[in-house]
Tab-separated table of C-alpha atoms and ligand atoms in Angstrom:
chain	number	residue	atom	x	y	z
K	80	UNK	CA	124.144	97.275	69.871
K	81	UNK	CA	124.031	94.301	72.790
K	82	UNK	CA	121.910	95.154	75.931
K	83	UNK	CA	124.142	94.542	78.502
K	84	UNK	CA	122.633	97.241	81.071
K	85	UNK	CA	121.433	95.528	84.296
K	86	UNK	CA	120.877	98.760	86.192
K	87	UNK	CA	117.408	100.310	86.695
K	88	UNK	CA	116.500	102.886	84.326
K	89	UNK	CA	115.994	106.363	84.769
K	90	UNK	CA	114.380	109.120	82.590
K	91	UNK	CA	113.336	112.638	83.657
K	92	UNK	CA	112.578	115.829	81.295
K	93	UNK	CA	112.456	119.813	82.016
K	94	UNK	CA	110.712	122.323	80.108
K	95	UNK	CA	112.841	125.010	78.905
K	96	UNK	CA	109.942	127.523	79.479
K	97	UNK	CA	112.291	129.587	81.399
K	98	UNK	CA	114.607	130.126	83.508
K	99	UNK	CA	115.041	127.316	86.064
K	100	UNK	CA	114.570	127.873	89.772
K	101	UNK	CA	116.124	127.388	92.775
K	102	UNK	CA	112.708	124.605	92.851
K	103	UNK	CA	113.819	123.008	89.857
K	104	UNK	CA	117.028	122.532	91.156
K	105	UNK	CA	116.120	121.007	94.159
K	106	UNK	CA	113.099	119.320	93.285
K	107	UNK	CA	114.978	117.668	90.202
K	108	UNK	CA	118.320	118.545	88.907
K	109	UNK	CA	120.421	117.868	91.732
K	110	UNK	CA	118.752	114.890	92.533
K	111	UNK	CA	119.459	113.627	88.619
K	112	UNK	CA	123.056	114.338	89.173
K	113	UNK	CA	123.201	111.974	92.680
K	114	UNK	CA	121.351	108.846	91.074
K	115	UNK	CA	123.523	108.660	87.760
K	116	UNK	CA	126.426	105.805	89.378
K	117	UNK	CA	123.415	103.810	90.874
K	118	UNK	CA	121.272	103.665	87.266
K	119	UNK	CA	121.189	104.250	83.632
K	120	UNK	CA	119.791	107.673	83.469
K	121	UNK	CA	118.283	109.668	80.393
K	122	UNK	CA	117.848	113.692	80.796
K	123	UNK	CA	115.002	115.057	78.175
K	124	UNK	CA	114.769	118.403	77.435
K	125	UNK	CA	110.889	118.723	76.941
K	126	UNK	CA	110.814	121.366	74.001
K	127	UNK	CA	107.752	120.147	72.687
K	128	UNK	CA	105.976	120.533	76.136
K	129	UNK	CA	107.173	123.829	76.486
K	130	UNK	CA	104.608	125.052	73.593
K	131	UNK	CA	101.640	124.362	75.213
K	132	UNK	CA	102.342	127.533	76.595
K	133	UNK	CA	103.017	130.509	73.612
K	134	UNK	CA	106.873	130.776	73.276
K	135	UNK	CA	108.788	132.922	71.324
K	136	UNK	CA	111.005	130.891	68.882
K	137	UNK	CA	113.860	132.762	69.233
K	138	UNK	CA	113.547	132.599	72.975
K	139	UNK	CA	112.611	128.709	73.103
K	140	UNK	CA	115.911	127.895	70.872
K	141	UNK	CA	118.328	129.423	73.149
K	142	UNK	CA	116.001	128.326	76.325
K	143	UNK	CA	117.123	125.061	75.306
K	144	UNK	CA	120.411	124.678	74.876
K	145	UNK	CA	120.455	126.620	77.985
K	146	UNK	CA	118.535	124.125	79.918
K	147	UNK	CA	121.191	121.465	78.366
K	148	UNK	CA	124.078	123.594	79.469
K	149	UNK	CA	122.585	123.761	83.102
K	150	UNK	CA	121.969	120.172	83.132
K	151	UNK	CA	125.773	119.450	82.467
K	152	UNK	CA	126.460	122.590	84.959
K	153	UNK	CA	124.862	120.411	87.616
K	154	UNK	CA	127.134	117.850	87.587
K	155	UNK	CA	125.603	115.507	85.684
K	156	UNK	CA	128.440	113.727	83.545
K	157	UNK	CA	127.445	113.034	79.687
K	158	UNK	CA	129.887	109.900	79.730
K	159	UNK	CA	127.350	108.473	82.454
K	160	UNK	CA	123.973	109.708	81.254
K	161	UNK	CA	122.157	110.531	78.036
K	162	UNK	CA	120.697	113.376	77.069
K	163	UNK	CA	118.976	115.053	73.932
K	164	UNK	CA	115.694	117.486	72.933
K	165	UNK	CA	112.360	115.324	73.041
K	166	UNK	CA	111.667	117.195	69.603
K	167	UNK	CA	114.558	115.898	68.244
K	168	UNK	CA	113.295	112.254	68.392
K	169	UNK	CA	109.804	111.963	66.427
K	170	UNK	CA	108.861	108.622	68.043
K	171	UNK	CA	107.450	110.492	71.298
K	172	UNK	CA	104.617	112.114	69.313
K	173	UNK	CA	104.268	108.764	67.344
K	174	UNK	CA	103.295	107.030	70.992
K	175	UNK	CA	101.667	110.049	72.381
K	176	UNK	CA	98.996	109.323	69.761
K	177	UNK	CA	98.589	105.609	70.427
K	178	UNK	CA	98.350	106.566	74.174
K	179	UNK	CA	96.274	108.864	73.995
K	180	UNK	CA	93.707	106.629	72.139
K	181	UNK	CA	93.897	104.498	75.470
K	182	UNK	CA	93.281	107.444	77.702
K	183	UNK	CA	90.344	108.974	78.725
K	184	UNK	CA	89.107	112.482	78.683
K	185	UNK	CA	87.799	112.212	82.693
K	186	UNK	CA	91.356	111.112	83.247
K	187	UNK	CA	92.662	114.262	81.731
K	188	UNK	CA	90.342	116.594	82.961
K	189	UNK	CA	91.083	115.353	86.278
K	190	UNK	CA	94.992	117.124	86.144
K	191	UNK	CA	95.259	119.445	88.834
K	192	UNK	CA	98.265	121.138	86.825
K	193	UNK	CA	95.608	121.654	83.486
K	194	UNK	CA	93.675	123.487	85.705
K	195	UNK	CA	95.882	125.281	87.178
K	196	UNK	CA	97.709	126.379	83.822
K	197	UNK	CA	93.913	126.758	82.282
K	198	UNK	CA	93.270	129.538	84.722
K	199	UNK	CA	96.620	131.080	84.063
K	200	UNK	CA	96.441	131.380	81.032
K	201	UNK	CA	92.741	131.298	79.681
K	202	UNK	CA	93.214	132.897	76.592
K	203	UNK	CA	94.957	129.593	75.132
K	204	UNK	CA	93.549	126.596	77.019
K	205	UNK	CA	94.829	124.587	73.858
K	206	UNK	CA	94.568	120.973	73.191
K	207	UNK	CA	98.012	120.398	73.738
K	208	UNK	CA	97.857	121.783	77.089
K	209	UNK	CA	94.879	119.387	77.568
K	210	UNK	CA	96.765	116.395	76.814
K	211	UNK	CA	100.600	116.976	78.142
K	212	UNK	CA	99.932	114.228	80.277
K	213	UNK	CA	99.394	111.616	77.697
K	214	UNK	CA	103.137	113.228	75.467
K	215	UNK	CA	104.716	112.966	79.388
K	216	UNK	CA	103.258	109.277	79.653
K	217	UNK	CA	105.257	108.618	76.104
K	218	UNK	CA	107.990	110.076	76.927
K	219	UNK	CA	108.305	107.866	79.976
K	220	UNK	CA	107.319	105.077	78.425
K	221	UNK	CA	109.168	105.276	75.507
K	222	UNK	CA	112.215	104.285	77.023
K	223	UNK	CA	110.807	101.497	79.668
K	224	UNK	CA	111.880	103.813	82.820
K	225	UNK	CA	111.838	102.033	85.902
K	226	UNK	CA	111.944	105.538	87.763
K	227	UNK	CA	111.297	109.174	87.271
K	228	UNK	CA	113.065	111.508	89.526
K	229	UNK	CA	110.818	114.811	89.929
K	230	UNK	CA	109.193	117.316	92.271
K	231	UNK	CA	105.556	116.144	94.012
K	232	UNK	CA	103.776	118.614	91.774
K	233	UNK	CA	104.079	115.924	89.159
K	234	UNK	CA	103.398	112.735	91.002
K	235	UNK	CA	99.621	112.695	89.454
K	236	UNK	CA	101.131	112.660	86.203
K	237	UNK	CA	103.275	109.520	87.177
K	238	UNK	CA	100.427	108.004	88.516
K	239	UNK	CA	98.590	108.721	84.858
K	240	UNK	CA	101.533	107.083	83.117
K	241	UNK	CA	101.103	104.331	85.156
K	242	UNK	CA	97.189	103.781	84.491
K	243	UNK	CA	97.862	103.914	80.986
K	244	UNK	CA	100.751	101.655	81.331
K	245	UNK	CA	98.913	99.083	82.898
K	246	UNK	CA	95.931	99.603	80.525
K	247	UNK	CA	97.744	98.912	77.886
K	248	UNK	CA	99.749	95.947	78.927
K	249	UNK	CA	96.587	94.316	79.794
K	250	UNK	CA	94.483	95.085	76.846
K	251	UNK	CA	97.763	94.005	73.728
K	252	UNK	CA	99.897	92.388	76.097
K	253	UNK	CA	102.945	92.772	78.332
K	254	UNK	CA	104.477	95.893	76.610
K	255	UNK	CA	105.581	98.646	78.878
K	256	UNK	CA	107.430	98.507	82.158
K	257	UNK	CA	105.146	100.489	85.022
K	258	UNK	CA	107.012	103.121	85.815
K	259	UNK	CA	107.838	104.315	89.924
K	260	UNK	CA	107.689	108.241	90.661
K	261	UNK	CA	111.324	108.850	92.812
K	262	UNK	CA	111.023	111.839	94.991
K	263	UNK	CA	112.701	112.991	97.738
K	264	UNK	CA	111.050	114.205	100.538
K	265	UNK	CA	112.774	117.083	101.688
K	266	UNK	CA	113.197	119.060	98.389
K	267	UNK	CA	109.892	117.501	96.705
K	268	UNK	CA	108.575	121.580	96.762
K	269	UNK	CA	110.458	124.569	97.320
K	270	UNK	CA	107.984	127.286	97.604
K	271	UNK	CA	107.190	131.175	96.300
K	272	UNK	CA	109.285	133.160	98.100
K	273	UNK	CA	106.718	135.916	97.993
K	274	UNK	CA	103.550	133.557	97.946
K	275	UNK	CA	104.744	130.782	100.538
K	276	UNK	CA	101.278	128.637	99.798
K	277	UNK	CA	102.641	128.172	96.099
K	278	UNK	CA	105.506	126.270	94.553
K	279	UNK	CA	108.142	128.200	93.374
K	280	UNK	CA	108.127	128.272	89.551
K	281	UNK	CA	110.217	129.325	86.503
K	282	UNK	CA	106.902	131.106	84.793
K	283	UNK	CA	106.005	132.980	87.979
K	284	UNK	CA	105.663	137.209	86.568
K	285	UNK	CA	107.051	137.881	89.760
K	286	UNK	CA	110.718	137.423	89.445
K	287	UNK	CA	111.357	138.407	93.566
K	288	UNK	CA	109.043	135.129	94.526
K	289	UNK	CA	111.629	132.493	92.734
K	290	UNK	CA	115.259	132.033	92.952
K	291	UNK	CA	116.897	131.318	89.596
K	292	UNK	CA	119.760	128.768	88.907
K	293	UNK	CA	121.435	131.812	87.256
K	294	UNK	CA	120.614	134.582	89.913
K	295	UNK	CA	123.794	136.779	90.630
K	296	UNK	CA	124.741	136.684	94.570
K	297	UNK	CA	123.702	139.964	95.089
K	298	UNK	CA	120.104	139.328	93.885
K	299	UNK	CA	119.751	136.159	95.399
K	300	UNK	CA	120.396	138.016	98.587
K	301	UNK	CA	118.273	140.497	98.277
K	302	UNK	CA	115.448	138.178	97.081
K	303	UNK	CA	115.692	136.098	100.313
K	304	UNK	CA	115.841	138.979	102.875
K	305	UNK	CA	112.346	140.295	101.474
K	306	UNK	CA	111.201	136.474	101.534
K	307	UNK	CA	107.826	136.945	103.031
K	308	UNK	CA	107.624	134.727	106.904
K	309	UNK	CA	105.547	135.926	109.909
K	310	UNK	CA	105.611	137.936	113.051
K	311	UNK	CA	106.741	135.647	115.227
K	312	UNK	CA	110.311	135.704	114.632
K	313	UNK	CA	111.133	132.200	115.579
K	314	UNK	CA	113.099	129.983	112.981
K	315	UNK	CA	111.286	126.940	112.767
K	316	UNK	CA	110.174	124.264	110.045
K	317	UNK	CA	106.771	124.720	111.462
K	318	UNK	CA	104.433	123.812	109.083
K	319	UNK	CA	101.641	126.152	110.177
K	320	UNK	CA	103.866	129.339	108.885
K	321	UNK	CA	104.790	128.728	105.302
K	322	UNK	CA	107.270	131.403	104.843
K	323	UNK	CA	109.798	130.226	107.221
K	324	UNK	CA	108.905	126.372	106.804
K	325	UNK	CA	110.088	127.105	103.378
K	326	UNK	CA	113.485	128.978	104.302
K	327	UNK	CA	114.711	126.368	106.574
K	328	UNK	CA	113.795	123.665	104.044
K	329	UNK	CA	115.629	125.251	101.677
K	330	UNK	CA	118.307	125.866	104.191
K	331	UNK	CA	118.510	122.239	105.125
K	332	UNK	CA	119.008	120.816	101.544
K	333	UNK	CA	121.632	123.052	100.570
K	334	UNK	CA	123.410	122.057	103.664
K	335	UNK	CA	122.433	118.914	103.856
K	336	UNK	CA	121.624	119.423	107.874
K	337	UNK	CA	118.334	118.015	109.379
K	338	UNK	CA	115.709	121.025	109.456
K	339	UNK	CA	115.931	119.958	113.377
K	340	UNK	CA	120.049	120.749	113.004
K	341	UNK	CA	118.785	124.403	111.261
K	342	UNK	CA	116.761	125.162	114.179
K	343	UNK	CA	119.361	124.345	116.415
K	344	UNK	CA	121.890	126.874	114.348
K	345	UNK	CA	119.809	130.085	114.271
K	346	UNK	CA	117.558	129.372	117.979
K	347	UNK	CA	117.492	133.268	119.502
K	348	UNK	CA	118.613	134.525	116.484
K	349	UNK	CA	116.142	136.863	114.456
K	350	UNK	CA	114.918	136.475	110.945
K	351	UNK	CA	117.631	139.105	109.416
K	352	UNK	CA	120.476	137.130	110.027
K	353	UNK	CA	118.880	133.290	109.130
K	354	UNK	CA	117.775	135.154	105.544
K	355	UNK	CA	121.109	136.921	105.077
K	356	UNK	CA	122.701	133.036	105.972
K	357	UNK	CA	120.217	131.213	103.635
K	358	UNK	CA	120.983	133.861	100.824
K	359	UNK	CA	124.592	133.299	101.343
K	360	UNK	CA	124.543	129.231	101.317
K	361	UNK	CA	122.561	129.546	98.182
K	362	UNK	CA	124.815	131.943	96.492
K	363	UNK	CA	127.202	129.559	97.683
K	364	UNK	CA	125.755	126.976	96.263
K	365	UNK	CA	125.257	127.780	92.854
K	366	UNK	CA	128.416	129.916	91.857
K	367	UNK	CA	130.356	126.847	90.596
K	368	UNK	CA	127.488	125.790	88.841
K	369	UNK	CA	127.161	129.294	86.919
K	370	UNK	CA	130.625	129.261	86.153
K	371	UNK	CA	130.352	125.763	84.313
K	372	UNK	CA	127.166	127.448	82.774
K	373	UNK	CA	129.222	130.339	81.422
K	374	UNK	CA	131.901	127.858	80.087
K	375	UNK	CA	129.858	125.557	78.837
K	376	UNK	CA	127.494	127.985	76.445
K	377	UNK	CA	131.022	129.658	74.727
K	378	UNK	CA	130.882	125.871	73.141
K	379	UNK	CA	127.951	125.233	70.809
K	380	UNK	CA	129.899	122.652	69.391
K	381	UNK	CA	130.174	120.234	72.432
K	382	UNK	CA	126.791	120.991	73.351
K	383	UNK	CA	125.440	120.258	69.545
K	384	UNK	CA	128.253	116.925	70.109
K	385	UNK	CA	126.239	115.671	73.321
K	386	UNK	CA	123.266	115.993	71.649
K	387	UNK	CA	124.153	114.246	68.695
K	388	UNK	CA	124.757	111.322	70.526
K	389	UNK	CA	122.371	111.254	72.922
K	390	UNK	CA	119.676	111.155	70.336
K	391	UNK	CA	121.222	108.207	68.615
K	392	UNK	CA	120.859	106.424	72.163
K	393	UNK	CA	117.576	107.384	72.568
K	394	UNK	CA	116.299	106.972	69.217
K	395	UNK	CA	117.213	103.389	69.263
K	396	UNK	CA	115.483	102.410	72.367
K	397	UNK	CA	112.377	104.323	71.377
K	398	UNK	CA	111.880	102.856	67.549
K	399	UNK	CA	112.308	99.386	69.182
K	400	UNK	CA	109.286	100.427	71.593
K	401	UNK	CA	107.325	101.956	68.891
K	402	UNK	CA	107.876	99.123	66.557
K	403	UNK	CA	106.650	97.270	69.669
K	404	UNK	CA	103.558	99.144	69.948
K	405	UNK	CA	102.654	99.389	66.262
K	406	UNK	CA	102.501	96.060	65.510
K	407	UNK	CA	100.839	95.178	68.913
K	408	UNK	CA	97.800	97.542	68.354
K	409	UNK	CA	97.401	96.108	64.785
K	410	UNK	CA	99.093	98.350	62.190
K	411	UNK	CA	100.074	96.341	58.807
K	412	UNK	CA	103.837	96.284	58.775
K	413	UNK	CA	104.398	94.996	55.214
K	414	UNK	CA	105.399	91.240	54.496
O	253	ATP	P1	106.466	126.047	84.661
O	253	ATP	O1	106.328	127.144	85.658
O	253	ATP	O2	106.936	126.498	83.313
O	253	ATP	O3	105.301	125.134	84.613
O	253	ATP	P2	108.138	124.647	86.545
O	253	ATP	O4	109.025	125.628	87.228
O	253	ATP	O5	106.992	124.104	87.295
O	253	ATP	O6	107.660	125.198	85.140
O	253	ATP	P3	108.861	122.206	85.206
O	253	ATP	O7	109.598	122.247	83.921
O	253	ATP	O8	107.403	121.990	85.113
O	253	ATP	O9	109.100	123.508	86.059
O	253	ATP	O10	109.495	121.154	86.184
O	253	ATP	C1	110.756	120.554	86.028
O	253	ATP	C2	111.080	119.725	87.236
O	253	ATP	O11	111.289	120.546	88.374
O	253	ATP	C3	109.963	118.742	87.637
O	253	ATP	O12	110.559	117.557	88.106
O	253	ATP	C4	109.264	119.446	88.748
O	253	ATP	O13	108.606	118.547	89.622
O	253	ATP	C5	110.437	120.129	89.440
O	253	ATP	N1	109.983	121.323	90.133
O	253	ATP	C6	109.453	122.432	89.569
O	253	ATP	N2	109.166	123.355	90.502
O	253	ATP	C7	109.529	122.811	91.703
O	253	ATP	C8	109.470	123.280	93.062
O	253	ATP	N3	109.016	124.467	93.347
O	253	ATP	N4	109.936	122.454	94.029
O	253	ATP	C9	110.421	121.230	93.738
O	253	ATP	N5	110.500	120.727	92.483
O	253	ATP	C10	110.057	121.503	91.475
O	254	LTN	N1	105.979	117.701	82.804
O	254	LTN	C1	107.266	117.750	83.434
O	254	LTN	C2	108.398	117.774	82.458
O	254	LTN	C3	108.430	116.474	81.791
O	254	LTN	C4	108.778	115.233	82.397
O	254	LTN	C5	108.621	114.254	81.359
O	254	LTN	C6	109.184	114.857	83.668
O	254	LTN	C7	108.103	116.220	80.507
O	254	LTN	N2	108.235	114.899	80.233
O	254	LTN	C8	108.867	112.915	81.616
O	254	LTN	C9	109.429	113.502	83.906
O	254	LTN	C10	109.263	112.555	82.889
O	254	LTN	C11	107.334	118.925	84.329
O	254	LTN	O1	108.139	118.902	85.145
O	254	LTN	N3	106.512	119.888	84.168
């Protein structure tokens, strides 16, 4: 196969640990979808992430085709971008160990999400949890991304891929490009609805704090008009009240108005009917996108097709960089 490609290069990866958010929408997949005429783009799905955390294997199967399906569902075009399951190319794990060997454990304990899933789930602070980091640096890596499109609650882990990047071209050479974390300001993190400190997430035991991609109308209604805000009954993207700093974000980027534009739109109006409205966008928002879901998942076949192929993509950029790596850091590769 000739390299031809001149674009940039893009790579970003989802857990299917559940079902994605309104947060993961914003904060990722509908960004994906906007940047894939402007760059080569490659869409993981990170099923071997997603066990640092127990899953059942039933569950974690379907979770990922799923996560596939909603991929496609938001508008991002296979004929444009690739995509496949980071299990189903071995080479990740095969740099994850050489990276890790070039990664230190202060580095690691330093994670603010390892913490933060430590405490969460205590009874299985595993090693795998321990080092994600280093198997998200790999998976970067791997394909010499100049970008990675994601929500700010991953920038550290960016900025880790980046130290070991660097690391490692200066210790064996030039080797990896140093990859640029690509996120957007205004949808970087969608909060809890019912805990408007925290981000939203897809593992949150409350299912009324997060919005999910798949959320009928009627839910996703109900879920925003119990949204915790304040007493003061003023819509505003003021950030000193969380709750309805959160709602008018979230207003804004479905809309695409200016959180100043929002303000404007619901000023003497009470918190009822801006909930009701931001329910309604949403719902809006993400009906087409179920549909396509629904379609999409009667057709294991197509899916199993786009998977097929991605692979083969990515499994040819990622033995040349492992190849690359191996013979760099001294492994015998025959005569
Ligand atoms: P989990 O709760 O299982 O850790 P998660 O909901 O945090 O999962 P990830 O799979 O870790 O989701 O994240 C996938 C992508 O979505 C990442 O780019 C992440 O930055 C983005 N993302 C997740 N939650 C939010 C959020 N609340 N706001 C904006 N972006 C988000
Ligand atoms: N850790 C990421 C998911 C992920 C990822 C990646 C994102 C795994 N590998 C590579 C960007 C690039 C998360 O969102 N929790």
């Amino acid at each position: 196969m000739e390299q031809t490609e001149t674009r940039k290069r893009i790579f970003s990866a989802v857990q299917p640990s559940g079902n994605l958010t309104l947060g993961n929408y914003l904060g990722a997949l509908k960004n994906w979808a906007d940047l894939q005429d402007e760059f080569e783009c490659i869409y993981c799905v990170a099923d071997l992430h997603a066990i640092t955390v127990r899953q059942e294997p039933a569950e974690l199967r379907k979770k990922s085709l799923d996560t596939l399906a909603l991929y496609l569902a938001s508008g991002i075009d296979p004929q444009k971008a690739t995509f496949f399951l980071q299990s189903h190319v071995p080479e990740h794990t095969q740099l994850s160990w050489v990276l890790g060997c070039n990664t230190m454990f202060g580095e690691l304990s330093r994670m603010t999400q390892f913490k933060d899933k430590s405490q969460k789930h205590a009874d299985n602070i595993n090693a795998g949890l321990f080092t994600y980091p280093v198997l998200m640096a790999a998976d970067i890596l791997l394909y010499q991304a100049d970008l990675v499109p994601v929500g700010s609650d991953q920038k550290q882990h960016i900025e880790l891929a980046r130290d070991i990047a660097q690391r490692f071209n200066g210790a064996y050479s030039p080797t990896f490009t140093v990859p640029e974390a690509y996120i957007l300001k205004s949808s970087a993190r969608i909060m809890s609805l019912a805990e408007p400190e925290r981000k939203m997430s897809k593992s949150d035991p409350n299912v009324n704090a997060s919005i999910f991609m798949l959320d009928k109308k009627d839910d996703i209604i109900r879920k925003f008009k119990r949204a915790v805000t304040d007493s003061e009954a003023r819509v505003a993207a003021d950030p000193t009240r969380p709750g309805i700093y959160n709602l008018v974000n979230i207003y804004s980027c479905l809309t695409g108005k200016t959180s100043e534009e929002t303000e404007r739109e619901f000023e003497g109006k009470g918190y009822g009917d801006f909930k009701v409205a931001v329910g309604e966008v949403c719902a809006d928002a993400l009906s087409g996108l179920q549909a396509e879901f629904a379609r999409l998942t009667k057709d294991k076949g197509y899916l199993d097709g786009i998977l097929r192929e991605g692979t083969e993509k990515a499994s040819y950029i990622a033995r040349k960089t492992v190849s690359k790596v191996y013979r760099k850091v001294g492994f015998y590769q025959g005569k």
